[in-house]
Amino acid sequence: MTTTESASPSAAADRTTLDDTERAALDAAIDELAAGERRWADTSLAARAALLARTHATIAANAERWATTAGRIKGLAPDSPLMGEEWISGPYPALTGFAQLSRSLQALAERRSPLAGARFGTAPGGRTTVRVLPHSAHEAILLHGFRAEVWLRPGVAASTARSHAGLAQHHPSRTGGVGLVLGAGNITSIAPLDVASELVAHNRVALLKLNPTLDDLEPVLRAALAPLVEAGVLRIVRGGADAGAYLTGHPGIAHVHITGSSVTHDAIVWGPGDEGRARKAAGTPVLDKDITSELGGVAPVVVVPGDWSADDLRYQAEHVATMRLHNGGYNCIAGQVVIVSRDWPLKDAFLAALRDALDRAPARPAWYPGSAARLASAAASYPGATRLGPDGGRLLVDLTGNAGGHGPDAAAPERAAVERTEYFAPVLGVVELPGTGQRFLDAAVAHANDELAGTLGANVVVAPNDRRALGAGFDRAIADLRYGTIGVNAWTGVGYLTATAPWGAYPGHTLADIQSGRGVVHNALLLDATERTVVTGPFRPFPRSVARGELALFPKPPWFVTARSAATTGRRLTAFAARPGWLAMPSVFAAAFRA
């Protein structure tokens, strides 16, 4: 892998100097957290569990305001089905994450492992797996047909995983100082969940600096996370790159966690501009403290060729379009390069369905800063790309041979841009490789590993009969795919939404070659020595799933950009996460089956 490029400007550029009042306010927040850290060290595990449970309640009380504020920031009409995204990626994962962390702390308080009763298995390469989805009877029904397993690093036994689960909470009095969370500007649950990881997984109190894009959400998050603020373990501040620079260099900050781009990461670690590049080459960082990060990348979508029906082609084309267009395309986990087989008889039919799905997806504002410039950069690199969508604001870069490109033999400079640049805009590339079956799958895995920037998430689409035909070869291919989350017939975004699954890059990156970052967040079971999460979903929605022999009762997912009832489903899912119960399920199903 080579270093991830970015079409976006560095967040560390154009810094200004904070005035004395602004510096004093930030200093005061850090001083207050230092006092809060001492109280946190004296707080019992049971009291910590209760604090997170109270926070869960305040998140629930502010969920409506949270989702509507996020929708307003992103320019969504209040009655748009796309509002479902703001429920499902905002208060919903925050609720499930805080609830499970509270349960894990309570288990530790009672001298039980958070993995008590967990199902373990094995994966190629001497790996132990832990089933994390479904994690409850409720999840088994609500997400019927979906499952997720965490693969531990080779050689880690189930007994070790069980005894080590709990991370820093095995020694709660050993706190780790003040952690700075540089919040993301795209998905509104990222920052609160990062705060929860700092507090529980690492036993650090947290200073959250919001991304300026989400400044309007600050009063909502302050209310939703009020118990943490009142306990002195969280402070929330606003500010731009100048505030971020002041805080990362502050002696009162022990650790930095960032969600963003590799360019922003490198500006923090090595410094901006030519001086920063020189420092990076010399291995002399300007940051004198540890940093963890989640930095996105160019996510592949490997389409394993098979004998698909017309309905399969349309559904999976919508699936891939969702991977790119969810949240307007402004996701670190957005699918960006589709890898298809040159020898697949249905390749042309699939690509036609994909163009149609991209073209027909609902219109939405290009709300994230810099989107137009990034789209223009892609268009300049690929003047023959197809503009799609109501306003022509979506770009399909088809590099397959029959589309006028050069397929797998394309010159490196021609393919480099879409495969090396995380566009963070509605740009989707398509490349082709020869072969079918195992030959194609192995080649696609090698291409994703060696040619695409980043290691955050990879997607594989495969019909059940083709997966069975591949047998152990399919499992070996997944083991060879070096990504932190792998979705098989399920967008890797489902891994983000799964509270019990770790979320982050494939392990092993260095500060000099950061790729998609270091460390994991979420991980509400507090698992140690994790390597990746593998999420599996149904190839077809209900009822076609059952009619074709899949045991899956899940309809079209509410996170699909074409789901007509997404807003209602998202609202009801969030209400269920606030107060789980069997009686609340029928209303969720009633909405979901109208998608």
mmCIF file of N, CA, C and O in Angstrom, residues 166-226:
data_model
loop_
_atom_site.group_PDB
_atom_site.id
_atom_site.type_symbol
_atom_site.label_atom_id
_atom_site.label_comp_id
_atom_site.label_asym_id
_atom_site.label_seq_id
_atom_site.Cartn_x
_atom_site.Cartn_y
_atom_site.Cartn_z
ATOM 1 N N GLY A 166 -12.522 -6.141 28.732
ATOM 2 C CA GLY A 166 -12.638 -5.141 29.789
ATOM 3 C C GLY A 166 -11.614 -4.048 29.645
ATOM 4 O O GLY A 166 -11.798 -2.925 30.135
ATOM 5 N N LEU A 167 -10.489 -4.357 28.988
ATOM 6 C CA LEU A 167 -9.439 -3.380 28.693
ATOM 7 C C LEU A 167 -9.066 -2.576 29.936
ATOM 8 O O LEU A 167 -8.782 -3.146 30.984
ATOM 9 N N ALA A 168 -9.076 -1.256 29.868
ATOM 10 C CA ALA A 168 -8.599 -0.423 30.980
ATOM 11 C C ALA A 168 -9.472 -0.533 32.214
ATOM 12 O O ALA A 168 -9.034 -0.164 33.317
ATOM 13 N N GLN A 169 -10.688 -1.046 32.086
ATOM 14 C CA GLN A 169 -11.578 -1.132 33.243
ATOM 15 C C GLN A 169 -11.213 -2.267 34.190
ATOM 16 O O GLN A 169 -11.814 -2.400 35.261
ATOM 17 N N HIS A 170 -10.227 -3.077 33.840
ATOM 18 C CA HIS A 170 -9.693 -4.040 34.807
ATOM 19 C C HIS A 170 -8.934 -3.319 35.922
ATOM 20 O O HIS A 170 -8.748 -3.887 37.010
ATOM 21 N N HIS A 171 -8.474 -2.110 35.656
ATOM 22 C CA HIS A 171 -7.740 -1.318 36.648
ATOM 23 C C HIS A 171 -8.314 0.101 36.628
ATOM 24 O O HIS A 171 -7.640 1.046 36.176
ATOM 25 N N PRO A 172 -9.520 0.286 37.120
ATOM 26 C CA PRO A 172 -10.209 1.575 36.952
ATOM 27 C C PRO A 172 -9.520 2.756 37.623
ATOM 28 O O PRO A 172 -9.718 3.898 37.198
ATOM 29 N N SER A 173 -8.721 2.513 38.631
ATOM 30 C CA SER A 173 -8.057 3.641 39.296
ATOM 31 C C SER A 173 -6.852 4.147 38.513
ATOM 32 O O SER A 173 -6.336 5.228 38.800
ATOM 33 N N ARG A 174 -6.409 3.407 37.500
ATOM 34 C CA ARG A 174 -5.259 3.811 36.691
ATOM 35 C C ARG A 174 -5.757 4.609 35.482
ATOM 36 O O ARG A 174 -5.898 4.087 34.382
ATOM 37 N N THR A 175 -6.044 5.837 35.703
ATOM 38 C CA THR A 175 -6.572 6.673 34.622
ATOM 39 C C THR A 175 -5.453 7.151 33.703
ATOM 40 O O THR A 175 -4.283 7.166 34.092
ATOM 41 N N GLY A 176 -5.836 7.572 32.505
ATOM 42 C CA GLY A 176 -4.850 7.896 31.482
ATOM 43 C C GLY A 176 -4.775 9.350 31.101
ATOM 44 O O GLY A 176 -4.303 9.684 30.010
ATOM 45 N N GLY A 177 -5.247 10.249 31.968
ATOM 46 C CA GLY A 177 -5.157 11.671 31.667
ATOM 47 C C GLY A 177 -6.328 12.173 30.855
ATOM 48 O O GLY A 177 -7.409 11.571 30.837
ATOM 49 N N VAL A 178 -6.110 13.281 30.173
ATOM 50 C CA VAL A 178 -7.137 13.918 29.359
ATOM 51 C C VAL A 178 -6.915 13.547 27.900
ATOM 52 O O VAL A 178 -5.839 13.793 27.350
ATOM 53 N N GLY A 179 -7.919 12.957 27.287
ATOM 54 C CA GLY A 179 -7.859 12.617 25.872
ATOM 55 C C GLY A 179 -8.576 13.674 25.053
ATOM 56 O O GLY A 179 -9.699 14.067 25.379
ATOM 57 N N LEU A 180 -7.936 14.148 24.001
ATOM 58 C CA LEU A 180 -8.551 15.107 23.085
ATOM 59 C C LEU A 180 -9.195 14.351 21.941
ATOM 60 O O LEU A 180 -8.525 13.579 21.240
ATOM 61 N N VAL A 181 -10.485 14.544 21.735
ATOM 62 C CA VAL A 181 -11.209 13.959 20.611
ATOM 63 C C VAL A 181 -11.472 15.062 19.595
ATOM 64 O O VAL A 181 -12.212 16.006 19.877
ATOM 65 N N LEU A 182 -10.848 14.955 18.436
ATOM 66 C CA LEU A 182 -11.101 15.878 17.345
ATOM 67 C C LEU A 182 -12.236 15.296 16.513
ATOM 68 O O LEU A 182 -12.046 14.359 15.736
ATOM 69 N N GLY A 183 -13.431 15.833 16.710
ATOM 70 C CA GLY A 183 -14.632 15.212 16.190
ATOM 71 C C GLY A 183 -14.743 15.280 14.678
ATOM 72 O O GLY A 183 -14.234 16.199 14.023
ATOM 73 N N ALA A 184 -15.442 14.292 14.132
ATOM 74 C CA ALA A 184 -15.714 14.251 12.697
ATOM 75 C C ALA A 184 -16.809 15.249 12.340
ATOM 76 O O ALA A 184 -17.615 15.640 13.184
ATOM 77 N N GLY A 185 -16.865 15.627 11.065
ATOM 78 C CA GLY A 185 -17.861 16.592 10.624
ATOM 79 C C GLY A 185 -18.952 16.005 9.768
ATOM 80 O O GLY A 185 -19.745 16.750 9.201
ATOM 81 N N ASN A 186 -19.023 14.668 9.654
ATOM 82 C CA ASN A 186 -19.977 14.086 8.711
ATOM 83 C C ASN A 186 -21.088 13.275 9.379
ATOM 84 O O ASN A 186 -22.262 13.548 9.181
ATOM 85 N N ILE A 187 -20.745 12.300 10.194
ATOM 86 C CA ILE A 187 -21.724 11.432 10.864
ATOM 87 C C ILE A 187 -21.806 11.860 12.323
ATOM 88 O O ILE A 187 -20.802 11.903 13.032
ATOM 89 N N THR A 188 -23.012 12.150 12.800
ATOM 90 C CA THR A 188 -23.132 12.853 14.080
ATOM 91 C C THR A 188 -22.928 11.973 15.301
ATOM 92 O O THR A 188 -22.750 12.498 16.399
ATOM 93 N N SER A 189 -22.931 10.643 15.141
ATOM 94 C CA SER A 189 -22.677 9.785 16.301
ATOM 95 C C SER A 189 -21.202 9.509 16.508
ATOM 96 O O SER A 189 -20.815 8.937 17.539
ATOM 97 N N ILE A 190 -20.352 9.891 15.549
ATOM 98 C CA ILE A 190 -18.936 9.536 15.661
ATOM 99 C C ILE A 190 -18.314 10.133 16.918
ATOM 100 O O ILE A 190 -17.688 9.421 17.721
ATOM 101 N N ALA A 191 -18.455 11.433 17.109
ATOM 102 C CA ALA A 191 -17.792 12.081 18.246
ATOM 103 C C ALA A 191 -18.273 11.552 19.592
ATOM 104 O O ALA A 191 -17.451 11.245 20.463
ATOM 105 N N PRO A 192 -19.600 11.424 19.833
ATOM 106 C CA PRO A 192 -20.026 10.869 21.123
ATOM 107 C C PRO A 192 -19.514 9.455 21.373
ATOM 108 O O PRO A 192 -19.132 9.117 22.510
ATOM 109 N N LEU A 193 -19.476 8.630 20.333
ATOM 110 C CA LEU A 193 -18.976 7.272 20.514
ATOM 111 C C LEU A 193 -17.466 7.259 20.727
ATOM 112 O O LEU A 193 -16.947 6.415 21.467
ATOM 113 N N ASP A 194 -16.756 8.193 20.100
ATOM 114 C CA ASP A 194 -15.317 8.314 20.367
ATOM 115 C C ASP A 194 -15.063 8.734 21.815
ATOM 116 O O ASP A 194 -14.118 8.263 22.465
ATOM 117 N N VAL A 195 -15.901 9.628 22.315
ATOM 118 C CA VAL A 195 -15.797 10.030 23.720
ATOM 119 C C VAL A 195 -16.002 8.828 24.630
ATOM 120 O O VAL A 195 -15.257 8.615 25.605
ATOM 121 N N ALA A 196 -17.008 8.015 24.323
ATOM 122 C CA ALA A 196 -17.282 6.828 25.142
ATOM 123 C C ALA A 196 -16.097 5.871 25.131
ATOM 124 O O ALA A 196 -15.760 5.267 26.159
ATOM 125 N N SER A 197 -15.453 5.723 23.978
ATOM 126 C CA SER A 197 -14.277 4.854 23.908
ATOM 127 C C SER A 197 -13.134 5.391 24.759
ATOM 128 O O SER A 197 -12.434 4.630 25.447
ATOM 129 N N GLU A 198 -12.903 6.701 24.696
ATOM 130 C CA GLU A 198 -11.865 7.291 25.536
ATOM 131 C C GLU A 198 -12.132 7.002 27.005
ATOM 132 O O GLU A 198 -11.244 6.590 27.759
ATOM 133 N N LEU A 199 -13.371 7.230 27.407
ATOM 134 C CA LEU A 199 -13.733 7.142 28.819
ATOM 135 C C LEU A 199 -13.657 5.723 29.356
ATOM 136 O O LEU A 199 -13.159 5.498 30.466
ATOM 137 N N VAL A 200 -14.126 4.760 28.573
ATOM 138 C CA VAL A 200 -14.251 3.388 29.070
ATOM 139 C C VAL A 200 -13.092 2.508 28.614
ATOM 140 O O VAL A 200 -12.402 1.900 29.435
ATOM 141 N N ALA A 201 -12.860 2.403 27.306
ATOM 142 C CA ALA A 201 -11.821 1.493 26.828
ATOM 143 C C ALA A 201 -10.432 1.921 27.298
ATOM 144 O O ALA A 201 -9.577 1.073 27.560
ATOM 145 N N HIS A 202 -10.222 3.261 27.402
ATOM 146 C CA HIS A 202 -8.880 3.756 27.723
ATOM 147 C C HIS A 202 -8.794 4.468 29.072
ATOM 148 O O HIS A 202 -7.705 4.894 29.464
ATOM 149 N N ASN A 203 -9.923 4.621 29.747
ATOM 150 C CA ASN A 203 -9.938 5.204 31.087
ATOM 151 C C ASN A 203 -9.378 6.624 31.087
ATOM 152 O O ASN A 203 -8.677 7.032 32.021
ATOM 153 N N ARG A 204 -9.686 7.381 30.019
ATOM 154 C CA ARG A 204 -9.289 8.780 29.933
ATOM 155 C C ARG A 204 -10.529 9.662 29.944
ATOM 156 O O ARG A 204 -11.536 9.332 29.298
ATOM 157 N N VAL A 205 -10.477 10.779 30.660
ATOM 158 C CA VAL A 205 -11.536 11.775 30.543
ATOM 159 C C VAL A 205 -11.341 12.487 29.208
ATOM 160 O O VAL A 205 -10.254 12.441 28.614
ATOM 161 N N ALA A 206 -12.395 13.137 28.694
ATOM 162 C CA ALA A 206 -12.361 13.550 27.299
ATOM 163 C C ALA A 206 -12.687 15.021 27.106
ATOM 164 O O ALA A 206 -13.647 15.548 27.684
ATOM 165 N N LEU A 207 -11.894 15.661 26.256
ATOM 166 C CA LEU A 207 -12.193 16.997 25.740
ATOM 167 C C LEU A 207 -12.583 16.821 24.276
ATOM 168 O O LEU A 207 -11.753 16.429 23.446
ATOM 169 N N LEU A 208 -13.828 17.083 23.959
ATOM 170 C CA LEU A 208 -14.330 16.955 22.594
ATOM 171 C C LEU A 208 -14.314 18.310 21.910
ATOM 172 O O LEU A 208 -15.000 19.237 22.351
ATOM 173 N N LYS A 209 -13.515 18.432 20.837
ATOM 174 C CA LYS A 209 -13.584 19.624 19.989
ATOM 175 C C LYS A 209 -14.393 19.267 18.753
ATOM 176 O O LYS A 209 -14.011 18.394 17.973
ATOM 177 N N LEU A 210 -15.524 19.911 18.595
ATOM 178 C CA LEU A 210 -16.382 19.617 17.460
ATOM 179 C C LEU A 210 -15.762 20.103 16.160
ATOM 180 O O LEU A 210 -15.049 21.106 16.127
ATOM 181 N N ASN A 211 -16.050 19.389 15.093
ATOM 182 C CA ASN A 211 -15.739 19.887 13.767
ATOM 183 C C ASN A 211 -16.649 21.076 13.485
ATOM 184 O O ASN A 211 -17.855 21.012 13.759
ATOM 185 N N PRO A 212 -16.122 22.175 12.942
ATOM 186 C CA PRO A 212 -16.969 23.357 12.712
ATOM 187 C C PRO A 212 -18.214 23.083 11.872
ATOM 188 O O PRO A 212 -19.221 23.784 12.018
ATOM 189 N N THR A 213 -18.169 22.067 11.022
ATOM 190 C CA THR A 213 -19.342 21.734 10.211
ATOM 191 C C THR A 213 -20.545 21.406 11.087
ATOM 192 O O THR A 213 -21.693 21.664 10.705
ATOM 193 N N LEU A 214 -20.294 20.844 12.265
ATOM 194 C CA LEU A 214 -21.376 20.416 13.151
ATOM 195 C C LEU A 214 -21.519 21.327 14.373
ATOM 196 O O LEU A 214 -22.063 20.908 15.394
ATOM 197 N N ASP A 215 -21.055 22.555 14.275
ATOM 198 C CA ASP A 215 -21.146 23.469 15.420
ATOM 199 C C ASP A 215 -22.584 23.635 15.916
ATOM 200 O O ASP A 215 -22.816 23.768 17.130
ATOM 201 N N ASP A 216 -23.551 23.623 15.006
ATOM 202 C CA ASP A 216 -24.939 23.817 15.422
ATOM 203 C C ASP A 216 -25.457 22.663 16.276
ATOM 204 O O ASP A 216 -26.484 22.789 16.937
ATOM 205 N N LEU A 217 -24.734 21.546 16.268
ATOM 206 C CA LEU A 217 -25.145 20.399 17.078
ATOM 207 C C LEU A 217 -24.638 20.502 18.512
ATOM 208 O O LEU A 217 -25.035 19.705 19.363
ATOM 209 N N GLU A 218 -23.773 21.477 18.777
ATOM 210 C CA GLU A 218 -23.141 21.562 20.110
ATOM 211 C C GLU A 218 -24.145 21.615 21.253
ATOM 212 O O GLU A 218 -24.013 20.845 22.229
ATOM 213 N N PRO A 219 -25.173 22.457 21.233
ATOM 214 C CA PRO A 219 -26.111 22.459 22.363
ATOM 215 C C PRO A 219 -26.880 21.146 22.497
ATOM 216 O O PRO A 219 -27.237 20.753 23.607
ATOM 217 N N VAL A 220 -27.118 20.480 21.384
ATOM 218 C CA VAL A 220 -27.812 19.190 21.443
ATOM 219 C C VAL A 220 -26.932 18.151 22.122
ATOM 220 O O VAL A 220 -27.381 17.414 23.018
ATOM 221 N N LEU A 221 -25.674 18.072 21.709
ATOM 222 C CA LEU A 221 -24.771 17.096 22.319
ATOM 223 C C LEU A 221 -24.507 17.424 23.782
ATOM 224 O O LEU A 221 -24.377 16.519 24.621
ATOM 225 N N ARG A 222 -24.452 18.707 24.102
ATOM 226 C CA ARG A 222 -24.247 19.079 25.500
ATOM 227 C C ARG A 222 -25.413 18.588 26.358
ATOM 228 O O ARG A 222 -25.216 18.113 27.487
ATOM 229 N N ALA A 223 -26.634 18.669 25.829
ATOM 230 C CA ALA A 223 -27.800 18.172 26.562
ATOM 231 C C ALA A 223 -27.837 16.642 26.573
ATOM 232 O O ALA A 223 -28.137 16.029 27.604
ATOM 233 N N ALA A 224 -27.529 16.025 25.430
ATOM 234 C CA ALA A 224 -27.586 14.569 25.341
ATOM 235 C C ALA A 224 -26.544 13.902 26.228
ATOM 236 O O ALA A 224 -26.777 12.823 26.794
ATOM 237 N N LEU A 225 -25.388 14.532 26.370
ATOM 238 C CA LEU A 225 -24.288 13.963 27.158
ATOM 239 C C LEU A 225 -24.140 14.663 28.508
ATOM 240 O O LEU A 225 -23.088 14.590 29.142
ATOM 241 N N ALA A 226 -25.195 15.300 28.967
ATOM 242 C CA ALA A 226 -25.144 16.103 30.188
ATOM 243 C C ALA A 226 -24.626 15.349 31.406
ATOM 244 O O ALA A 226 -23.845 15.920 32.191
#
